Amino acid sequence: MALKSFIEVHPDSHFPIQNLPYGVFKPQPGASPRPGVAIGDYVLDLSQIASAGLFNGPLLNNSDCFHQPNLNKFVSLGRPAWKEARATLQKLLSATEPTLRDNATLREKSLVHMSSVQLVLPVQIGDYTDFFSSLHHTKNCGLIFRGPQNPVLENWYHLPVAYHGRASSVVISGTDIVRPRGQAHPAPGSPPYFGPTRKLDFELEMATIVGPGNELGKPVDINNAEDHIFGVVLMNDWSARDIQAWEYVPLGPFLGKNFGTTISPWIVTLEALEPFACEAPKQDPPPLPYLTEKVSKNYDVVLEVHIKPVEHENSSVVTRSNLKHLYWTLTQQLAHHTINGCNLRPGDLLGTGTISGPEQESRGCLLELTWNGQNALSLNGVDRKFLEDGDEVTFTGYCKGDGYTIGFGKCSGKIIPSTP
Amino acid sequence: MALKSFIEVHPDSHFPIQNLPYGVFKPQPGASPRPGVAIGDYVLDLSQIASAGLFNGPLLNNSDCFHQPNLNKFVSLGRPAWKEARATLQKLLSATEPTLRDNATLREKSLVHMSSVQLVLPVQIGDYTDFFSSLHHTKNCGLIFRGPQNPVLENWYHLPVAYHGRASSVVISGTDIVRPRGQAHPAPGSPPYFGPTRKLDFELEMATIVGPGNELGKPVDINNAEDHIFGVVLMNDWSARDIQAWEYVPLGPFLGKNFGTTISPWIVTLEALEPFACEAPKQDPPPLPYLTEKVSKNYDVVLEVHIKPVEHENSSVVTRSNLKHLYWTLTQQLAHHTINGCNLRPGDLLGTGTISGPEQESRGCLLELTWNGQNALSLNGVDRKFLEDGDEVTFTGYCKGDGYTIGFGKCSGKIIPSTP
Ligand SMILES: [Ca+2]
Ligand SMILES: [Ca+2]
Ligand SMILES: [Mg+2]
Ligand SMILES: [Mg+2]
Ligand code: NI
């Protein structure tokens, strides 16, 4: 019999008692931010639960981790503390447990309807790294930019290629994205021009939130990498393809990416995802020993991209993909990141790279979907090659369990015109 | 007549009363970090000066910016506050001012000999960006890797090329650098191998410390960019050339760079550098309007690289260069960084890129000096193509004034063997 909460949760809700994703919220505008978990249509205020002395396990009993304005301290504590918190919360919220269920005063203080809260970034992100781990995405980009000779570069099969992104411009779902201006250079030989990007794109990604970090100079072993992963969010790595194409040689993407990156507010833990673990694709050539893991896991997370064009009230699904298509696993990404001694810190964000699947409908960005603007997409009769001002892009993600859904909520953003 | 402090300062000292660079220090091991300025062989403890009520100008009178564990709050206040602090400190330390000079108790509390303090990172770095702004360095790298056909890529003359670096692994001068391990691929066609880097290099750079930031979506105008620059430090962007060469296509350097970046502890302010401003090189083609500045300034800062090889007690100078060789100015870098709406935050670090001059002796890294390991350098009879375990690299930088020196102190690090 499935675990049930005393709060009624619709089977399609993203937030049953099996999920309990962590976020940070303000119960009212102007209130101080505090950690919470999502349960059905409510947010449970963990600072209130902590103040009531209900985190009474040995690891969290005297901790102030839920009296912080972000989750960095909690995620730094590691898996034993996460498991303790999860056990405490699943018990507290279960239909058969009276402690919270029958305490009207505490319920009043600690359960806030989701419609009235303001969600903020769940962690302070020290550094943000973006990988490039979907073979389908990599192949499509290579075909578009370099042709059929050599679409996937030789290094790609040997290491999870990545670059550093910009931490300052990571924003929470719902934040408007200002169309970036910059240089582009469509006609080789003639000088570049300057203006608002004409090739504004989304990138369908997920991202790891790092738990405990590692010391500078001390790599994380591949078979311990999972213990450094707190959980996963949806991520839209907005990209200006014309700016990117002109600037990126030889040092990689910069202004074509760093004007904004949107993440979903709820961090879904690896504990909640564990029932949806699946085998990762076989890697050929086999990776070097430092990337070879005893268990090579992906997760079966259905991903969708919805675009609501400025002309319409309704949105269209343009992409259906899945996290399981990733070639390099989350743990390989993390181990690779530290193999040179690079230190990760709690709350760091590691993007997977655009998650494209094998089919045309599972391509994770407009660059691929429209083949760099050659073929427009039709959104209920409205044509789109790239994003227009006023367009709104929403990602969703979920795992379908037996009678329940482990969901990621939404990751969305609307394009607003360049200033001035 | 030149301004003089009541503390005796040798004419060759880097820290006369004309300089007053800002750092953060612990007066004794275990003490809490606090802001200070360097004066001769001493550090003036600004938390003590603030507690004594001596920052009595209108902007700093009631500020707690000198009671912080880093300079982020102070640098966020902007140029009027920086000028007020400088005026207060120059008066307080001058030979003719009795307030501190004749107060033995306050001197005892606030002046700490430099030999007894521990210097720490002066700012919390939210994001670190590294530019590629020396034409000589760019040309040499292009000649080495792509040959004489096309050493400088077309975009380079139109924009200050840059990439995001890793903030977590920026360390203070004196921190040992662990030789990174990683993948390299010397023989095309055969698989990569894994091991400690065989091509460990330094990169002679300086870096801007950002003062006030800008809001996401709101670019900084090129002619206001200077007001966002608090000051400058020396920076060694340690690089593993073999790791970098294999990983960097198509998304730029990652593990070849992010194992460590060393900065000097003292931030020299633009006010102190102003007497050494000089015209920047003429730019041809002329930059786009958003990069065109009314006054285009470099600074005449003499830079030296010293290597003490593990076999020797003495170090050799391997490079003499100068900040004035930079093609893209610090203000152009900053304006470009924000033109797409990217937000900078107080304390952000913007590296110039390797500063090579036109002569062979002014090349800013071993890659250029040894032409990628083809010609060994002789250090007092010891050969070096790249850095060996135990080698110590030290940068110095200074401006020669009339009877005084505005110096940057040292930026140094020693290579220690890979673990395990
Ligand atoms: Ca991406
Ligand atoms: Ca560099
Ligand atoms: Mg982005
Ligand atoms: Mg570095
Ligand atoms: Ni960063």
PDB file of N, CA and C in Angstrom, chain A residues 145-190:
ATOM      1  N   PHE A 145      26.768  22.743 -37.804  1.00  0.00           N
ATOM      2  CA  PHE A 145      27.881  23.698 -37.915  1.00  0.00           C
ATOM      3  C   PHE A 145      29.095  23.178 -38.682  1.00  0.00           C
ATOM      4  N   ARG A 146      29.282  21.863 -38.717  1.00  0.00           N
ATOM      5  CA  ARG A 146      30.484  21.368 -39.380  1.00  0.00           C
ATOM      6  C   ARG A 146      30.181  20.389 -40.501  1.00  0.00           C
ATOM      7  N   GLY A 147      28.929  19.952 -40.604  1.00  0.00           N
ATOM      8  CA  GLY A 147      28.575  19.044 -41.688  1.00  0.00           C
ATOM      9  C   GLY A 147      28.783  17.590 -41.324  1.00  0.00           C
ATOM     10  N   PRO A 148      28.438  16.680 -42.273  1.00  0.00           N
ATOM     11  CA  PRO A 148      28.365  15.246 -41.976  1.00  0.00           C
ATOM     12  C   PRO A 148      29.721  14.541 -41.874  1.00  0.00           C
ATOM     13  N   GLN A 149      30.807  15.207 -42.243  1.00  0.00           N
ATOM     14  CA  GLN A 149      32.144  14.605 -42.176  1.00  0.00           C
ATOM     15  C   GLN A 149      32.480  14.107 -40.786  1.00  0.00           C
ATOM     16  N   ASN A 150      32.273  15.000 -39.814  1.00  0.00           N
ATOM     17  CA  ASN A 150      32.872  14.825 -38.497  1.00  0.00           C
ATOM     18  C   ASN A 150      32.008  15.509 -37.446  1.00  0.00           C
ATOM     19  N   PRO A 151      30.725  15.091 -37.349  1.00  0.00           N
ATOM     20  CA  PRO A 151      29.824  15.855 -36.477  1.00  0.00           C
ATOM     21  C   PRO A 151      30.213  15.815 -34.996  1.00  0.00           C
ATOM     22  N   VAL A 152      30.757  14.695 -34.522  1.00  0.00           N
ATOM     23  CA  VAL A 152      31.138  14.592 -33.105  1.00  0.00           C
ATOM     24  C   VAL A 152      32.661  14.589 -33.005  1.00  0.00           C
ATOM     25  N   LEU A 153      33.206  15.556 -32.294  1.00  0.00           N
ATOM     26  CA  LEU A 153      34.656  15.661 -32.197  1.00  0.00           C
ATOM     27  C   LEU A 153      35.222  14.494 -31.380  1.00  0.00           C
ATOM     28  N   GLU A 154      36.495  14.173 -31.646  1.00  0.00           N
ATOM     29  CA  GLU A 154      37.105  12.965 -31.083  1.00  0.00           C
ATOM     30  C   GLU A 154      37.085  12.947 -29.548  1.00  0.00           C
ATOM     31  N   ASN A 155      37.307  14.102 -28.918  1.00  0.00           N
ATOM     32  CA  ASN A 155      37.371  14.113 -27.443  1.00  0.00           C
ATOM     33  C   ASN A 155      36.030  13.783 -26.785  1.00  0.00           C
ATOM     34  N   TRP A 156      34.934  14.040 -27.498  1.00  0.00           N
ATOM     35  CA  TRP A 156      33.606  13.931 -26.897  1.00  0.00           C
ATOM     36  C   TRP A 156      33.328  12.550 -26.309  1.00  0.00           C
ATOM     37  N   TYR A 157      33.786  11.504 -26.982  1.00  0.00           N
ATOM     38  CA  TYR A 157      33.540  10.139 -26.517  1.00  0.00           C
ATOM     39  C   TYR A 157      34.436   9.738 -25.341  1.00  0.00           C
ATOM     40  N   HIS A 158      35.431  10.568 -25.040  1.00  0.00           N
ATOM     41  CA  HIS A 158      36.378  10.208 -23.981  1.00  0.00           C
ATOM     42  C   HIS A 158      36.159  10.985 -22.690  1.00  0.00           C
ATOM     43  N   LEU A 159      35.489  12.110 -22.764  1.00  0.00           N
ATOM     44  CA  LEU A 159      35.281  12.899 -21.544  1.00  0.00           C
ATOM     45  C   LEU A 159      33.989  13.692 -21.656  1.00  0.00           C
ATOM     46  N   PRO A 160      33.347  13.947 -20.506  1.00  0.00           N
ATOM     47  CA  PRO A 160      32.157  14.798 -20.526  1.00  0.00           C
ATOM     48  C   PRO A 160      32.593  16.258 -20.723  1.00  0.00           C
ATOM     49  N   VAL A 161      32.496  16.725 -21.955  1.00  0.00           N
ATOM     50  CA  VAL A 161      32.899  18.097 -22.291  1.00  0.00           C
ATOM     51  C   VAL A 161      32.037  19.073 -21.485  1.00  0.00           C
ATOM     52  N   ALA A 162      32.648  20.146 -21.018  1.00  0.00           N
ATOM     53  CA  ALA A 162      31.923  21.141 -20.220  1.00  0.00           C
ATOM     54  C   ALA A 162      32.615  22.490 -20.312  1.00  0.00           C
ATOM     55  N   TYR A 163      31.905  23.511 -19.901  1.00  0.00           N
ATOM     56  CA  TYR A 163      32.488  24.855 -19.775  1.00  0.00           C
ATOM     57  C   TYR A 163      31.877  25.513 -18.546  1.00  0.00           C
ATOM     58  N   HIS A 164      32.541  26.549 -18.073  1.00  0.00           N
ATOM     59  CA  HIS A 164      32.021  27.300 -16.935  1.00  0.00           C
ATOM     60  C   HIS A 164      30.971  28.289 -17.401  1.00  0.00           C
ATOM     61  N   GLY A 165      29.856  28.334 -16.690  1.00  0.00           N
ATOM     62  CA  GLY A 165      28.828  29.332 -16.957  1.00  0.00           C
ATOM     63  C   GLY A 165      28.917  30.458 -15.940  1.00  0.00           C
ATOM     64  N   ARG A 166      27.908  31.300 -15.967  1.00  0.00           N
ATOM     65  CA  ARG A 166      27.892  32.486 -15.106  1.00  0.00           C
ATOM     66  C   ARG A 166      26.915  32.268 -13.953  1.00  0.00           C
ATOM     67  N   ALA A 167      27.391  32.322 -12.725  1.00  0.00           N
ATOM     68  CA  ALA A 167      26.520  32.082 -11.568  1.00  0.00           C
ATOM     69  C   ALA A 167      25.605  33.272 -11.289  1.00  0.00           C
ATOM     70  N   SER A 168      26.073  34.491 -11.561  1.00  0.00           N
ATOM     71  CA  SER A 168      25.297  35.676 -11.146  1.00  0.00           C
ATOM     72  C   SER A 168      23.962  35.782 -11.855  1.00  0.00           C
ATOM     73  N   SER A 169      23.881  35.249 -13.069  1.00  0.00           N
ATOM     74  CA  SER A 169      22.666  35.434 -13.856  1.00  0.00           C
ATOM     75  C   SER A 169      21.765  34.205 -13.856  1.00  0.00           C
ATOM     76  N   VAL A 170      21.982  33.291 -12.920  1.00  0.00           N
ATOM     77  CA  VAL A 170      21.031  32.187 -12.742  1.00  0.00           C
ATOM     78  C   VAL A 170      19.827  32.745 -11.987  1.00  0.00           C
ATOM     79  N   VAL A 171      18.640  32.547 -12.558  1.00  0.00           N
ATOM     80  CA  VAL A 171      17.424  33.115 -11.965  1.00  0.00           C
ATOM     81  C   VAL A 171      16.385  32.029 -11.752  1.00  0.00           C
ATOM     82  N   ILE A 172      15.425  32.351 -10.925  1.00  0.00           N
ATOM     83  CA  ILE A 172      14.380  31.386 -10.591  1.00  0.00           C
ATOM     84  C   ILE A 172      13.290  31.425 -11.659  1.00  0.00           C
ATOM     85  N   SER A 173      12.645  30.293 -11.880  1.00  0.00           N
ATOM     86  CA  SER A 173      11.515  30.187 -12.793  1.00  0.00           C
ATOM     87  C   SER A 173      10.543  31.346 -12.587  1.00  0.00           C
ATOM     88  N   GLY A 174      10.081  31.918 -13.694  1.00  0.00           N
ATOM     89  CA  GLY A 174       9.147  33.036 -13.616  1.00  0.00           C
ATOM     90  C   GLY A 174       9.797  34.387 -13.838  1.00  0.00           C
ATOM     91  N   THR A 175      11.121  34.441 -13.795  1.00  0.00           N
ATOM     92  CA  THR A 175      11.833  35.690 -14.037  1.00  0.00           C
ATOM     93  C   THR A 175      11.840  35.989 -15.539  1.00  0.00           C
ATOM     94  N   ASP A 176      11.480  37.209 -15.909  1.00  0.00           N
ATOM     95  CA  ASP A 176      11.541  37.598 -17.328  1.00  0.00           C
ATOM     96  C   ASP A 176      12.987  37.601 -17.821  1.00  0.00           C
ATOM     97  N   ILE A 177      13.152  37.314 -19.093  1.00  0.00           N
ATOM     98  CA  ILE A 177      14.482  37.308 -19.711  1.00  0.00           C
ATOM     99  C   ILE A 177      14.530  38.441 -20.728  1.00  0.00           C
ATOM    100  N   VAL A 178      15.451  39.382 -20.504  1.00  0.00           N
ATOM    101  CA  VAL A 178      15.610  40.493 -21.438  1.00  0.00           C
ATOM    102  C   VAL A 178      16.387  40.002 -22.665  1.00  0.00           C
ATOM    103  N   ARG A 179      15.842  40.220 -23.830  1.00  0.00           N
ATOM    104  CA  ARG A 179      16.545  39.832 -25.057  1.00  0.00           C
ATOM    105  C   ARG A 179      17.932  40.487 -25.072  1.00  0.00           C
ATOM    106  N   PRO A 180      18.985  39.703 -25.154  1.00  0.00           N
ATOM    107  CA  PRO A 180      20.324  40.286 -25.106  1.00  0.00           C
ATOM    108  C   PRO A 180      20.694  40.973 -26.416  1.00  0.00           C
ATOM    109  N   ARG A 181      21.498  42.013 -26.308  1.00  0.00           N
ATOM    110  CA  ARG A 181      22.100  42.627 -27.481  1.00  0.00           C
ATOM    111  C   ARG A 181      23.556  42.191 -27.577  1.00  0.00           C
ATOM    112  N   GLY A 182      24.091  42.248 -28.751  1.00  0.00           N
ATOM    113  CA  GLY A 182      25.486  41.872 -28.903  1.00  0.00           C
ATOM    114  C   GLY A 182      25.906  41.902 -30.353  1.00  0.00           C
ATOM    115  N   GLN A 183      27.129  41.431 -30.571  1.00  0.00           N
ATOM    116  CA  GLN A 183      27.688  41.386 -31.921  1.00  0.00           C
ATOM    117  C   GLN A 183      27.293  40.087 -32.611  1.00  0.00           C
ATOM    118  N   ALA A 184      26.994  40.203 -33.896  1.00  0.00           N
ATOM    119  CA  ALA A 184      26.816  39.014 -34.716  1.00  0.00           C
ATOM    120  C   ALA A 184      27.489  39.270 -36.058  1.00  0.00           C
ATOM    121  N   HIS A 185      27.682  38.215 -36.785  1.00  0.00           N
ATOM    122  CA  HIS A 185      28.557  38.281 -37.958  1.00  0.00           C
ATOM    123  C   HIS A 185      28.067  37.291 -38.994  1.00  0.00           C
ATOM    124  N   PRO A 186      26.898  37.600 -39.586  1.00  0.00           N
ATOM    125  CA  PRO A 186      26.303  36.606 -40.489  1.00  0.00           C
ATOM    126  C   PRO A 186      27.047  36.454 -41.806  1.00  0.00           C
ATOM    127  N   ALA A 187      27.762  37.513 -42.260  1.00  0.00           N
ATOM    128  CA  ALA A 187      28.387  37.466 -43.578  1.00  0.00           C
ATOM    129  C   ALA A 187      29.904  37.495 -43.456  1.00  0.00           C
ATOM    130  N   PRO A 188      30.552  36.343 -43.597  1.00  0.00           N
ATOM    131  CA  PRO A 188      32.016  36.300 -43.494  1.00  0.00           C
ATOM    132  C   PRO A 188      32.646  37.340 -44.414  1.00  0.00           C
ATOM    133  N   GLY A 189      33.688  37.993 -43.924  1.00  0.00           N
ATOM    134  CA  GLY A 189      34.355  39.000 -44.745  1.00  0.00           C
ATOM    135  C   GLY A 189      33.888  40.408 -44.444  1.00  0.00           C
ATOM    136  N   SER A 190      32.581  40.588 -44.182  1.00  0.00           N
ATOM    137  CA  SER A 190      32.097  41.929 -43.830  1.00  0.00           C
ATOM    138  C   SER A 190      32.168  42.094 -42.318  1.00  0.00           C
TER     139      SER A 190
END
